[in-house]
Amino acid sequence: MSQSAEILKHQFSQSLGLPWTDILPASRLTDILAEESISYRNRVYTPIVTLWAMLYQALSADKSLRNTVKCITTWLTAAGLQPPSSDTGAYSKARGRLPESLLQRLIPETANHIEQSIPQEHHWCNRTVKVYDGTTVLMADSAANQGEYPQHGNQAPGCGFPIARLVVFFLLNHRGQWSQPALPPWSMSEIVISRLLYEDLEVDDVAIADQAYGSYVALALIQQQGADGVLRKHHARHTDFRKGRKNGIGDHQVQWQKPTRCPAHMSAMEFAEIPKTLTVREVSLRLSRRGFRDQFIIVVTTLLDAQRYSAKQLTRLYGWRWQAAEVNLRHLKTTLKMEMLTAKTPEMVRKDIWSHLLGYNLLRSLMEQAAPWAEYDRSRLSLQGARQHFNQMLVLLATATQAIRQRLYAHLLENIATDLLPVRPHRLEPRVVKRRPKPFPRMRQPRCVLKANLAA
């Protein structure tokens, strides 16, 4: 058991762990286990082996437990050891034993280390930009999942899936590296959840989000952390560029007044700490798309220096928001297939989500290492391509000698850097579906009722 666990740990660290050699070496994982007071018996699926196996599972096209166990038995056989049983029970129990806090802790730790590796000149105006956005995740329709993450209220009982809301901020400088996720039920507002994450902003950060966030309270909470906000102005707030201190056409500074009513999600004490006025800058940005009329939007920001943060710079920044937020959310849910999770309990659902976020960060760190080969044109590096190249190389990396492993890894980075996305400026696709759905009716009753009707 002990020898198998050590060999598996070594193989995983030399394959899956190669992009994180400096971030998460075995010694660092051991220290984290000690800090979390995690102890374990002598078995194949130690916490470190289980962690790497869950990452492998998140990055695989086949996410079944059976596929992951087959990978482990194959690697042990290649090492000349007697493989464990191919039954998934031991691995399933090991996943259940692995503390959720360990996975949660690793997400910001990996994100912060990767962020520090990015050259300062690659940051927007030498500032770290964090983009806020949210999405929803479906999960298996079990009683436990329904209890913590109820299905949508418009669906009949037994005819929908439990749904959770995932809200994150991620680092724009790396085009979608995840950090500090929150996972409440879908009924909790995305705006309320994001305000809980403002506490993780650091001094001199820049927070960017869409118009749902563009309120007085959001800007005040961001500014309390010593950070700045660039938010699309809420549609209900009127703007008159004839007033205030003018910086140019469609660019002025005004004072916003604190709302008279305390939001439902804040206590009276928290609301009292917010300043009574805020000096903000409202800027009209022109967004151009081929085949469409130019669109003008208004962003509100606490970046008051119009020379350093010009309207052109803000337009460039907000133009990146779509790529960073919407496209990378789609990568997480579609490319990594996290849109529908099969776990039967809320705890395992959360562990699966944290594993996918860790896997996403791992791919992004791999792409960052390949960025110099592509002259740091990160926007053209393909996450799907990186995942495919990486998965093809894992078995060879795990079983090769040190010299061969170095050549394989250099070849992997070169492949990722040369497998660039084509230049597709202003690509347009209609939002239509060509394939016709099957002519089956929608489920209107629970499955057990429908089965009983068939048996009757």
GROMACS .gro file of C-alpha atoms in nm:
model
  456
    1MET     CA    1   0.000   0.000   0.000
    2SER     CA    2   0.267   0.247   0.103
    3GLN     CA    3   0.483   0.175  -0.203
    4SER     CA    4   0.185   0.205  -0.440
    5ALA     CA    5   0.084   0.538  -0.288
    6GLU     CA    6   0.438   0.678  -0.320
    7ILE     CA    7   0.468   0.568  -0.681
    8LEU     CA    8   0.128   0.712  -0.769
    9LYS     CA    9   0.215   1.040  -0.596
   10HIS     CA   10   0.539   1.055  -0.793
   11GLN     CA   11   0.368   0.974  -1.124
   12PHE     CA   12   0.095   1.230  -1.071
   13SER     CA   13   0.343   1.500  -0.969
   14GLN     CA   14   0.554   1.427  -1.279
   15SER     CA   15   0.255   1.452  -1.511
   16LEU     CA   16  -0.042   1.648  -1.379
   17GLY     CA   17   0.179   1.837  -1.137
   18LEU     CA   18   0.444   1.952  -1.384
   19PRO     CA   19   0.282   2.292  -1.454
   20TRP     CA   20   0.270   2.347  -1.076
   21THR     CA   21   0.619   2.228  -0.988
   22ASP     CA   22   0.698   2.555  -0.813
   23ILE     CA   23   0.346   2.627  -0.687
   24LEU     CA   24   0.237   2.294  -0.539
   25PRO     CA   25   0.533   2.062  -0.482
   26ALA     CA   26   0.476   1.754  -0.270
   27SER     CA   27   0.636   1.927   0.027
   28ARG     CA   28   0.389   2.216   0.006
   29LEU     CA   29   0.093   1.979  -0.011
   30THR     CA   30   0.228   1.795   0.293
   31ASP     CA   31   0.254   2.125   0.482
   32ILE     CA   32  -0.105   2.216   0.391
   33LEU     CA   33  -0.229   1.877   0.511
   34ALA     CA   34  -0.050   1.935   0.842
   35GLU     CA   35  -0.194   2.287   0.874
   36GLU     CA   36  -0.543   2.149   0.809
   37SER     CA   37  -0.482   1.870   1.066
   38ILE     CA   38  -0.553   1.604   0.805
   39SER     CA   39  -0.431   1.258   0.906
   40TYR     CA   40  -0.471   0.934   0.714
   41ARG     CA   41  -0.393   0.565   0.735
   42ASN     CA   42  -0.157   0.365   0.516
   43ARG     CA   43  -0.360   0.318   0.199
   44VAL     CA   44  -0.336   0.366  -0.179
   45TYR     CA   45  -0.568   0.664  -0.194
   46THR     CA   46  -0.386   0.906   0.033
   47PRO     CA   47  -0.511   1.267   0.032
   48ILE     CA   48  -0.240   1.374  -0.215
   49VAL     CA   49  -0.312   1.083  -0.452
   50THR     CA   50  -0.685   1.150  -0.425
   51LEU     CA   51  -0.633   1.521  -0.498
   52TRP     CA   52  -0.433   1.451  -0.814
   53ALA     CA   53  -0.683   1.183  -0.921
   54MET     CA   54  -0.972   1.430  -0.886
   55LEU     CA   55  -0.780   1.683  -1.098
   56TYR     CA   56  -0.723   1.413  -1.360
   57GLN     CA   57  -1.093   1.334  -1.351
   58ALA     CA   58  -1.189   1.702  -1.395
   59LEU     CA   59  -0.963   1.742  -1.700
   60SER     CA   60  -1.062   1.413  -1.867
   61ALA     CA   61  -1.320   1.388  -2.142
   62ASP     CA   62  -1.457   1.081  -1.958
   63LYS     CA   63  -1.529   1.202  -1.606
   64SER     CA   64  -1.647   0.871  -1.464
   65LEU     CA   65  -1.487   0.725  -1.153
   66ARG     CA   66  -1.428   0.404  -1.346
   67ASN     CA   67  -1.208   0.583  -1.602
   68THR     CA   68  -0.997   0.744  -1.326
   69VAL     CA   69  -0.948   0.413  -1.142
   70LYS     CA   70  -0.844   0.245  -1.469
   71CYS     CA   71  -0.581   0.516  -1.515
   72ILE     CA   72  -0.445   0.444  -1.165
   73THR     CA   73  -0.433   0.067  -1.217
   74THR     CA   74  -0.262   0.114  -1.555
   75TRP     CA   75   0.006   0.343  -1.411
   76LEU     CA   76   0.078   0.103  -1.123
   77THR     CA   77   0.101  -0.190  -1.365
   78ALA     CA   78   0.347   0.010  -1.578
   79ALA     CA   79   0.556   0.063  -1.263
   80GLY     CA   80   0.573  -0.315  -1.208
   81LEU     CA   81   0.341  -0.327  -0.905
   82GLN     CA   82   0.029  -0.530  -0.839
   83PRO     CA   83  -0.260  -0.290  -0.918
   84PRO     CA   84  -0.548  -0.249  -0.674
   85SER     CA   85  -0.898  -0.363  -0.753
   86SER     CA   86  -1.067  -0.188  -1.045
   87ASP     CA   87  -1.374  -0.140  -0.827
   88THR     CA   88  -1.450   0.231  -0.776
   89GLY     CA   89  -1.559   0.195  -0.413
   90ALA     CA   90  -1.220   0.276  -0.256
   91TYR     CA   91  -1.169   0.584  -0.473
   92SER     CA   92  -1.526   0.701  -0.409
   93LYS     CA   93  -1.474   0.677  -0.033
   94ALA     CA   94  -1.140   0.858  -0.062
   95ARG     CA   95  -1.313   1.144  -0.246
   96GLY     CA   96  -1.563   1.162   0.036
   97ARG     CA   97  -1.287   1.174   0.300
   98LEU     CA   98  -1.088   1.450   0.128
   99PRO     CA   99  -1.168   1.774   0.315
  100GLU     CA  100  -1.348   2.038   0.113
  101SER     CA  101  -1.137   2.304   0.285
  102LEU     CA  102  -0.822   2.165   0.121
  103LEU     CA  103  -0.962   2.213  -0.230
  104GLN     CA  104  -1.097   2.559  -0.147
  105ARG     CA  105  -0.763   2.667  -0.008
  106LEU     CA  106  -0.570   2.562  -0.317
  107ILE     CA  107  -0.777   2.772  -0.561
  108PRO     CA  108  -0.664   3.119  -0.446
  109GLU     CA  109  -0.316   2.989  -0.365
  110THR     CA  110  -0.258   2.868  -0.720
  111ALA     CA  111  -0.416   3.180  -0.869
  112ASN     CA  112  -0.198   3.414  -0.664
  113HIS     CA  113   0.124   3.230  -0.751
  114ILE     CA  114   0.046   3.237  -1.123
  115GLU     CA  115  -0.046   3.605  -1.106
  116GLN     CA  116   0.291   3.685  -0.949
  117SER     CA  117   0.468   3.514  -1.240
  118ILE     CA  118   0.316   3.750  -1.497
  119PRO     CA  119   0.551   4.036  -1.591
  120GLN     CA  120   0.434   4.371  -1.455
  121GLU     CA  121   0.438   4.530  -1.800
  122HIS     CA  122   0.166   4.287  -1.911
  123HIS     CA  123  -0.082   4.429  -1.660
  124TRP     CA  124  -0.338   4.690  -1.762
  125CYS     CA  125  -0.187   5.028  -1.665
  126ASN     CA  126   0.035   4.834  -1.422
  127ARG     CA  127  -0.274   4.739  -1.221
  128THR     CA  128  -0.415   4.398  -1.132
  129VAL     CA  129  -0.767   4.370  -1.277
  130LYS     CA  130  -1.024   4.131  -1.129
  131VAL     CA  131  -1.345   4.058  -1.317
  132TYR     CA  132  -1.665   3.962  -1.134
  133ASP     CA  133  -1.930   3.744  -1.291
  134GLY     CA  134  -2.158   3.455  -1.212
  135THR     CA  135  -2.332   3.155  -1.362
  136THR     CA  136  -2.539   2.856  -1.252
  137VAL     CA  137  -2.457   2.484  -1.226
  138LEU     CA  138  -2.699   2.191  -1.235
  139MET     CA  139  -2.654   1.872  -1.036
  140ALA     CA  140  -2.807   1.528  -0.987
  141ASP     CA  141  -3.168   1.530  -0.872
  142SER     CA  142  -3.125   1.377  -0.526
  143ALA     CA  143  -3.306   1.463  -0.204
  144ALA     CA  144  -2.985   1.587  -0.042
  145ASN     CA  145  -2.905   1.819  -0.334
  146GLN     CA  146  -3.262   1.947  -0.348
  147GLY     CA  147  -3.249   2.025   0.023
  148GLU     CA  148  -2.946   2.256  -0.006
  149TYR     CA  149  -2.975   2.372  -0.367
  150PRO     CA  150  -3.347   2.367  -0.458
  151GLN     CA  151  -3.457   2.354  -0.819
  152HIS     CA  152  -3.607   2.655  -0.993
  153GLY     CA  153  -3.942   2.757  -0.849
  154ASN     CA  154  -4.114   2.747  -1.191
  155GLN     CA  155  -4.059   2.371  -1.221
  156ALA     CA  156  -4.287   2.104  -1.079
  157PRO     CA  157  -4.142   1.889  -0.797
  158GLY     CA  158  -3.939   1.600  -0.939
  159CYS     CA  159  -3.923   1.756  -1.287
  160GLY     CA  160  -3.622   1.983  -1.244
  161PHE     CA  161  -3.264   1.969  -1.129
  162PRO     CA  162  -3.106   2.125  -0.820
  163ILE     CA  163  -2.927   2.442  -0.917
  164ALA     CA  164  -2.646   2.640  -0.754
  165ARG     CA  165  -2.517   2.985  -0.835
  166LEU     CA  166  -2.142   3.016  -0.889
  167VAL     CA  167  -1.994   3.362  -0.843
  168VAL     CA  168  -1.621   3.424  -0.885
  169PHE     CA  169  -1.370   3.689  -0.956
  170PHE     CA  170  -1.084   3.602  -1.185
  171LEU     CA  171  -0.770   3.773  -1.302
  172LEU     CA  172  -0.803   3.959  -1.628
  173ASN     CA  173  -0.428   3.974  -1.685
  174HIS     CA  174  -0.430   3.599  -1.740
  175ARG     CA  175  -0.756   3.591  -1.936
  176GLY     CA  176  -0.960   3.386  -1.695
  177GLN     CA  177  -0.773   3.248  -1.398
  178TRP     CA  178  -1.014   3.168  -1.116
  179SER     CA  179  -0.991   3.281  -0.758
  180GLN     CA  180  -1.216   3.294  -0.451
  181PRO     CA  181  -1.542   3.129  -0.565
  182ALA     CA  182  -1.872   3.144  -0.381
  183LEU     CA  183  -2.142   2.875  -0.422
  184PRO     CA  184  -2.484   2.961  -0.274
  185PRO     CA  185  -2.830   2.846  -0.390
  186TRP     CA  186  -2.957   3.005  -0.711
  187SER     CA  187  -3.217   3.205  -0.516
  188MET     CA  188  -2.946   3.426  -0.365
  189SER     CA  189  -2.875   3.728  -0.582
  190GLU     CA  190  -2.550   3.732  -0.776
  191ILE     CA  191  -2.498   4.093  -0.671
  192VAL     CA  192  -2.533   4.008  -0.303
  193ILE     CA  193  -2.283   3.723  -0.332
  194SER     CA  194  -2.029   3.933  -0.519
  195ARG     CA  195  -2.032   4.189  -0.238
  196LEU     CA  196  -1.916   3.916  -0.002
  197LEU     CA  197  -1.614   3.869  -0.229
  198TYR     CA  198  -1.516   4.236  -0.226
  199GLU     CA  199  -1.338   4.168   0.102
  200ASP     CA  200  -1.078   3.969  -0.094
  201LEU     CA  201  -0.978   4.269  -0.304
  202GLU     CA  202  -0.631   4.401  -0.234
  203VAL     CA  203  -0.506   4.757  -0.231
  204ASP     CA  204  -0.458   4.896  -0.584
  205ASP     CA  205  -0.671   4.626  -0.749
  206VAL     CA  206  -0.921   4.721  -1.018
  207ALA     CA  207  -1.262   4.547  -1.010
  208ILE     CA  208  -1.465   4.532  -1.331
  209ALA     CA  209  -1.821   4.405  -1.384
  210ASP     CA  210  -2.134   4.456  -1.592
  211GLN     CA  211  -2.422   4.694  -1.530
  212ALA     CA  212  -2.592   4.472  -1.272
  213TYR     CA  213  -2.311   4.573  -1.035
  214GLY     CA  214  -2.300   4.946  -1.119
  215SER     CA  215  -2.446   5.084  -0.797
  216TYR     CA  216  -2.337   5.326  -0.526
  217VAL     CA  217  -2.301   5.050  -0.266
  218ALA     CA  218  -2.081   4.835  -0.492
  219LEU     CA  219  -1.844   5.123  -0.566
  220ALA     CA  220  -1.829   5.222  -0.199
  221LEU     CA  221  -1.749   4.868  -0.084
  222ILE     CA  222  -1.478   4.833  -0.349
  223GLN     CA  223  -1.325   5.165  -0.247
  224GLN     CA  224  -1.326   5.061   0.119
  225GLN     CA  225  -1.074   4.790   0.027
  226GLY     CA  226  -0.837   5.046  -0.125
  227ALA     CA  227  -0.929   4.926  -0.474
  228ASP     CA  228  -1.095   5.095  -0.773
  229GLY     CA  229  -1.403   4.992  -0.966
  230VAL     CA  230  -1.489   5.008  -1.336
  231LEU     CA  231  -1.857   4.916  -1.359
  232ARG     CA  232  -2.111   4.967  -1.630
  233LYS     CA  233  -2.358   5.223  -1.500
  234HIS     CA  234  -2.695   5.084  -1.396
  235HIS     CA  235  -2.965   5.167  -1.652
  236ALA     CA  236  -3.190   5.324  -1.386
  237ARG     CA  237  -2.938   5.599  -1.306
  238HIS     CA  238  -2.957   5.913  -1.522
  239THR     CA  239  -2.643   6.075  -1.664
  240ASP     CA  240  -2.611   6.438  -1.773
  241PHE     CA  241  -2.268   6.517  -1.917
  242ARG     CA  242  -2.345   6.891  -1.905
  243LYS     CA  243  -2.293   6.881  -1.529
  244GLY     CA  244  -1.991   6.810  -1.311
  245ARG     CA  245  -1.621   6.858  -1.378
  246LYS     CA  246  -1.553   6.786  -1.745
  247ASN     CA  247  -1.253   6.581  -1.859
  248GLY     CA  248  -1.360   6.582  -2.223
  249ILE     CA  249  -1.654   6.493  -2.445
  250GLY     CA  250  -1.859   6.224  -2.271
  251ASP     CA  251  -1.626   6.219  -1.971
  252HIS     CA  252  -1.689   6.402  -1.643
  253GLN     CA  253  -1.663   6.375  -1.266
  254VAL     CA  254  -1.970   6.402  -1.044
  255GLN     CA  255  -2.070   6.335  -0.685
  256TRP     CA  256  -2.307   6.050  -0.613
  257GLN     CA  257  -2.526   6.065  -0.305
  258LYS     CA  258  -2.567   5.772  -0.070
  259PRO     CA  259  -2.906   5.592  -0.101
  260THR     CA  260  -3.153   5.670   0.173
  261ARG     CA  261  -3.262   5.308   0.215
  262CYS     CA  262  -3.037   5.034   0.351
  263PRO     CA  263  -3.016   4.731   0.115
  264ALA     CA  264  -3.174   4.413   0.248
  265HIS     CA  265  -2.844   4.223   0.238
  266MET     CA  266  -2.662   4.473   0.463
  267SER     CA  267  -2.693   4.545   0.831
  268ALA     CA  268  -2.762   4.896   0.952
  269MET     CA  269  -2.410   4.913   1.099
  270GLU     CA  270  -2.248   4.814   0.768
  271PHE     CA  271  -2.462   5.063   0.579
  272ALA     CA  272  -2.365   5.340   0.823
  273GLU     CA  273  -1.995   5.284   0.747
  274ILE     CA  274  -2.047   5.370   0.380
  275PRO     CA  275  -1.958   5.735   0.301
  276LYS     CA  276  -2.242   5.978   0.233
  277THR     CA  277  -2.096   6.090  -0.102
  278LEU     CA  278  -1.867   5.942  -0.365
  279THR     CA  279  -1.673   6.128  -0.631
  280VAL     CA  280  -1.698   5.915  -0.943
  281ARG     CA  281  -1.613   5.949  -1.308
  282GLU     CA  282  -1.874   5.871  -1.572
  283VAL     CA  283  -1.736   5.793  -1.917
  284SER     CA  284  -1.922   5.721  -2.241
  285LEU     CA  285  -1.748   5.440  -2.431
  286ARG     CA  286  -1.796   5.359  -2.797
  287LEU     CA  287  -1.801   4.986  -2.875
  288SER     CA  288  -1.780   4.892  -3.243
  289ARG     CA  289  -1.885   4.562  -3.398
  290ARG     CA  290  -1.880   4.474  -3.764
  291GLY     CA  291  -2.227   4.463  -3.917
  292PHE     CA  292  -2.385   4.653  -3.627
  293ARG     CA  293  -2.428   5.014  -3.538
  294ASP     CA  294  -2.180   5.145  -3.288
  295GLN     CA  295  -2.298   5.097  -2.931
  296PHE     CA  296  -2.242   5.359  -2.664
  297ILE     CA  297  -2.230   5.251  -2.302
  298ILE     CA  298  -2.153   5.447  -1.987
  299VAL     CA  299  -1.915   5.316  -1.726
  300VAL     CA  300  -1.874   5.460  -1.380
  301THR     CA  301  -1.536   5.439  -1.215
  302THR     CA  302  -1.333   5.566  -0.922
  303LEU     CA  303  -1.030   5.602  -1.153
  304LEU     CA  304  -1.040   5.982  -1.161
  305ASP     CA  305  -0.710   6.045  -1.343
  306ALA     CA  306  -0.826   6.105  -1.701
  307GLN     CA  307  -0.468   6.129  -1.826
  308ARG     CA  308  -0.349   5.794  -1.695
  309TYR     CA  309  -0.682   5.617  -1.743
  310SER     CA  310  -0.808   5.769  -2.067
  311ALA     CA  311  -1.140   5.683  -2.230
  312LYS     CA  312  -0.944   5.480  -2.487
  313GLN     CA  313  -0.781   5.276  -2.210
  314LEU     CA  314  -1.118   5.218  -2.042
  315THR     CA  315  -1.272   5.110  -2.374
  316ARG     CA  316  -0.992   4.858  -2.422
  317LEU     CA  317  -1.036   4.733  -2.067
  318TYR     CA  318  -1.412   4.693  -2.088
  319GLY     CA  319  -1.377   4.525  -2.426
  320TRP     CA  320  -1.172   4.253  -2.256
  321ARG     CA  321  -1.446   4.193  -1.999
  322TRP     CA  322  -1.660   3.992  -2.242
  323GLN     CA  323  -1.373   3.766  -2.341
  324ALA     CA  324  -1.261   3.722  -1.983
  325ALA     CA  325  -1.604   3.673  -1.826
  326GLU     CA  326  -1.847   3.521  -2.073
  327VAL     CA  327  -1.609   3.319  -2.290
  328ASN     CA  328  -1.418   3.172  -1.999
  329LEU     CA  329  -1.736   3.086  -1.812
  330ARG     CA  330  -1.835   2.895  -2.123
  331HIS     CA  331  -1.496   2.722  -2.124
  332LEU     CA  332  -1.552   2.610  -1.767
  333LYS     CA  333  -1.904   2.479  -1.825
  334THR     CA  334  -1.876   2.349  -2.183
  335THR     CA  335  -1.510   2.270  -2.250
  336LEU     CA  336  -1.457   2.113  -1.905
  337LYS     CA  337  -1.818   1.987  -1.893
  338MET     CA  338  -1.909   2.128  -1.554
  339GLU     CA  339  -2.259   2.240  -1.652
  340MET     CA  340  -2.419   1.921  -1.516
  341LEU     CA  341  -2.261   1.740  -1.219
  342THR     CA  342  -2.352   1.384  -1.123
  343ALA     CA  343  -2.265   1.390  -0.752
  344LYS     CA  344  -2.553   1.294  -0.523
  345THR     CA  345  -2.463   1.505  -0.218
  346PRO     CA  346  -2.401   1.881  -0.184
  347GLU     CA  347  -2.056   1.824  -0.036
  348MET     CA  348  -1.942   1.615  -0.332
  349VAL     CA  349  -2.098   1.865  -0.574
  350ARG     CA  350  -1.888   2.140  -0.421
  351LYS     CA  351  -1.576   1.922  -0.431
  352ASP     CA  352  -1.637   1.855  -0.800
  353ILE     CA  353  -1.670   2.227  -0.864
  354TRP     CA  354  -1.354   2.311  -0.672
  355SER     CA  355  -1.173   2.034  -0.866
  356HIS     CA  356  -1.284   2.183  -1.198
  357LEU     CA  357  -1.173   2.529  -1.092
  358LEU     CA  358  -0.836   2.389  -0.988
  359GLY     CA  359  -0.810   2.206  -1.319
  360TYR     CA  360  -0.894   2.528  -1.501
  361ASN     CA  361  -0.619   2.711  -1.313
  362LEU     CA  362  -0.379   2.427  -1.397
  363LEU     CA  363  -0.450   2.465  -1.770
  364ARG     CA  364  -0.410   2.841  -1.744
  365SER     CA  365  -0.074   2.802  -1.572
  366LEU     CA  366   0.032   2.565  -1.850
  367MET     CA  367  -0.074   2.824  -2.110
  368GLU     CA  368   0.117   3.094  -1.923
  369GLN     CA  369   0.433   2.886  -1.943
  370ALA     CA  370   0.374   2.849  -2.319
  371ALA     CA  371   0.303   3.222  -2.363
  372PRO     CA  372   0.667   3.322  -2.432
  373TRP     CA  373   0.672   3.078  -2.727
  374ALA     CA  374   0.367   3.265  -2.865
  375GLU     CA  375   0.518   3.611  -2.797
  376TYR     CA  376   0.275   3.654  -2.505
  377ASP     CA  377  -0.029   3.664  -2.734
  378ARG     CA  378  -0.241   3.498  -2.465
  379SER     CA  379  -0.574   3.576  -2.633
  380ARG     CA  380  -0.489   3.334  -2.916
  381LEU     CA  381  -0.387   3.042  -2.698
  382SER     CA  382  -0.652   2.771  -2.703
  383LEU     CA  383  -0.768   2.630  -2.371
  384GLN     CA  384  -0.928   2.331  -2.543
  385GLY     CA  385  -0.609   2.274  -2.740
  386ALA     CA  386  -0.401   2.294  -2.421
  387ARG     CA  387  -0.630   2.041  -2.254
  388GLN     CA  388  -0.612   1.802  -2.550
  389HIS     CA  389  -0.231   1.822  -2.582
  390PHE     CA  390  -0.191   1.783  -2.206
  391ASN     CA  391  -0.418   1.480  -2.178
  392GLN     CA  392  -0.241   1.309  -2.469
  393MET     CA  393   0.095   1.359  -2.298
  394LEU     CA  394   0.003   1.257  -1.941
  395VAL     CA  395   0.079   0.884  -1.966
  396LEU     CA  396   0.417   0.947  -2.129
  397LEU     CA  397   0.509   1.211  -1.872
  398ALA     CA  398   0.415   0.981  -1.584
  399THR     CA  399   0.625   0.686  -1.698
  400ALA     CA  400   0.920   0.847  -1.883
  401THR     CA  401   1.270   0.905  -1.751
  402GLN     CA  402   1.374   1.251  -1.636
  403ALA     CA  403   1.560   1.335  -1.957
  404ILE     CA  404   1.277   1.219  -2.182
  405ARG     CA  405   1.022   1.397  -1.959
  406GLN     CA  406   1.199   1.730  -2.006
  407ARG     CA  407   1.194   1.690  -2.385
  408LEU     CA  408   0.827   1.589  -2.380
  409TYR     CA  409   0.731   1.885  -2.165
  410ALA     CA  410   0.920   2.131  -2.388
  411HIS     CA  411   0.745   1.976  -2.689
  412LEU     CA  412   0.410   2.012  -2.509
  413LEU     CA  413   0.464   2.383  -2.446
  414GLU     CA  414   0.570   2.435  -2.807
  415ASN     CA  415   0.257   2.256  -2.933
  416ILE     CA  416   0.034   2.472  -2.715
  417ALA     CA  417   0.208   2.789  -2.833
  418THR     CA  418   0.182   2.701  -3.203
  419ASP     CA  419  -0.175   2.566  -3.192
  420LEU     CA  420  -0.317   2.920  -3.203
  421LEU     CA  421  -0.677   3.023  -3.249
  422PRO     CA  422  -0.737   3.178  -3.593
  423VAL     CA  423  -0.777   3.553  -3.615
  424ARG     CA  424  -1.154   3.605  -3.627
  425PRO     CA  425  -1.225   3.974  -3.570
  426HIS     CA  426  -1.592   4.048  -3.504
  427ARG     CA  427  -1.701   3.693  -3.590
  428LEU     CA  428  -2.080   3.676  -3.609
  429GLU     CA  429  -2.292   3.367  -3.552
  430PRO     CA  430  -2.675   3.360  -3.537
  431ARG     CA  431  -2.819   3.241  -3.208
  432VAL     CA  432  -3.022   2.959  -3.362
  433VAL     CA  433  -3.028   2.579  -3.334
  434LYS     CA  434  -3.011   2.370  -3.652
  435ARG     CA  435  -3.059   2.020  -3.510
  436ARG     CA  436  -3.423   1.938  -3.443
  437PRO     CA  437  -3.503   1.802  -3.095
  438LYS     CA  438  -3.653   1.458  -3.046
  439PRO     CA  439  -4.036   1.467  -3.054
  440PHE     CA  440  -4.071   1.362  -2.689
  441PRO     CA  441  -4.291   1.562  -2.451
  442ARG     CA  442  -4.150   1.755  -2.158
  443MET     CA  443  -4.147   1.589  -1.817
  444ARG     CA  444  -4.447   1.717  -1.624
  445GLN     CA  445  -4.452   1.460  -1.343
  446PRO     CA  446  -4.183   1.294  -1.129
  447ARG     CA  447  -4.010   0.995  -1.285
  448CYS     CA  448  -4.149   0.752  -1.026
  449VAL     CA  449  -4.506   0.853  -1.122
  450LEU     CA  450  -4.438   0.811  -1.492
  451LYS     CA  451  -4.282   0.465  -1.432
  452ALA     CA  452  -4.584   0.361  -1.227
  453ASN     CA  453  -4.814   0.472  -1.510
  454LEU     CA  454  -4.617   0.261  -1.757
  455ALA     CA  455  -4.635  -0.045  -1.532
  456ALA     CA  456  -5.010  -0.006  -1.474
   0.00000   0.00000   0.00000
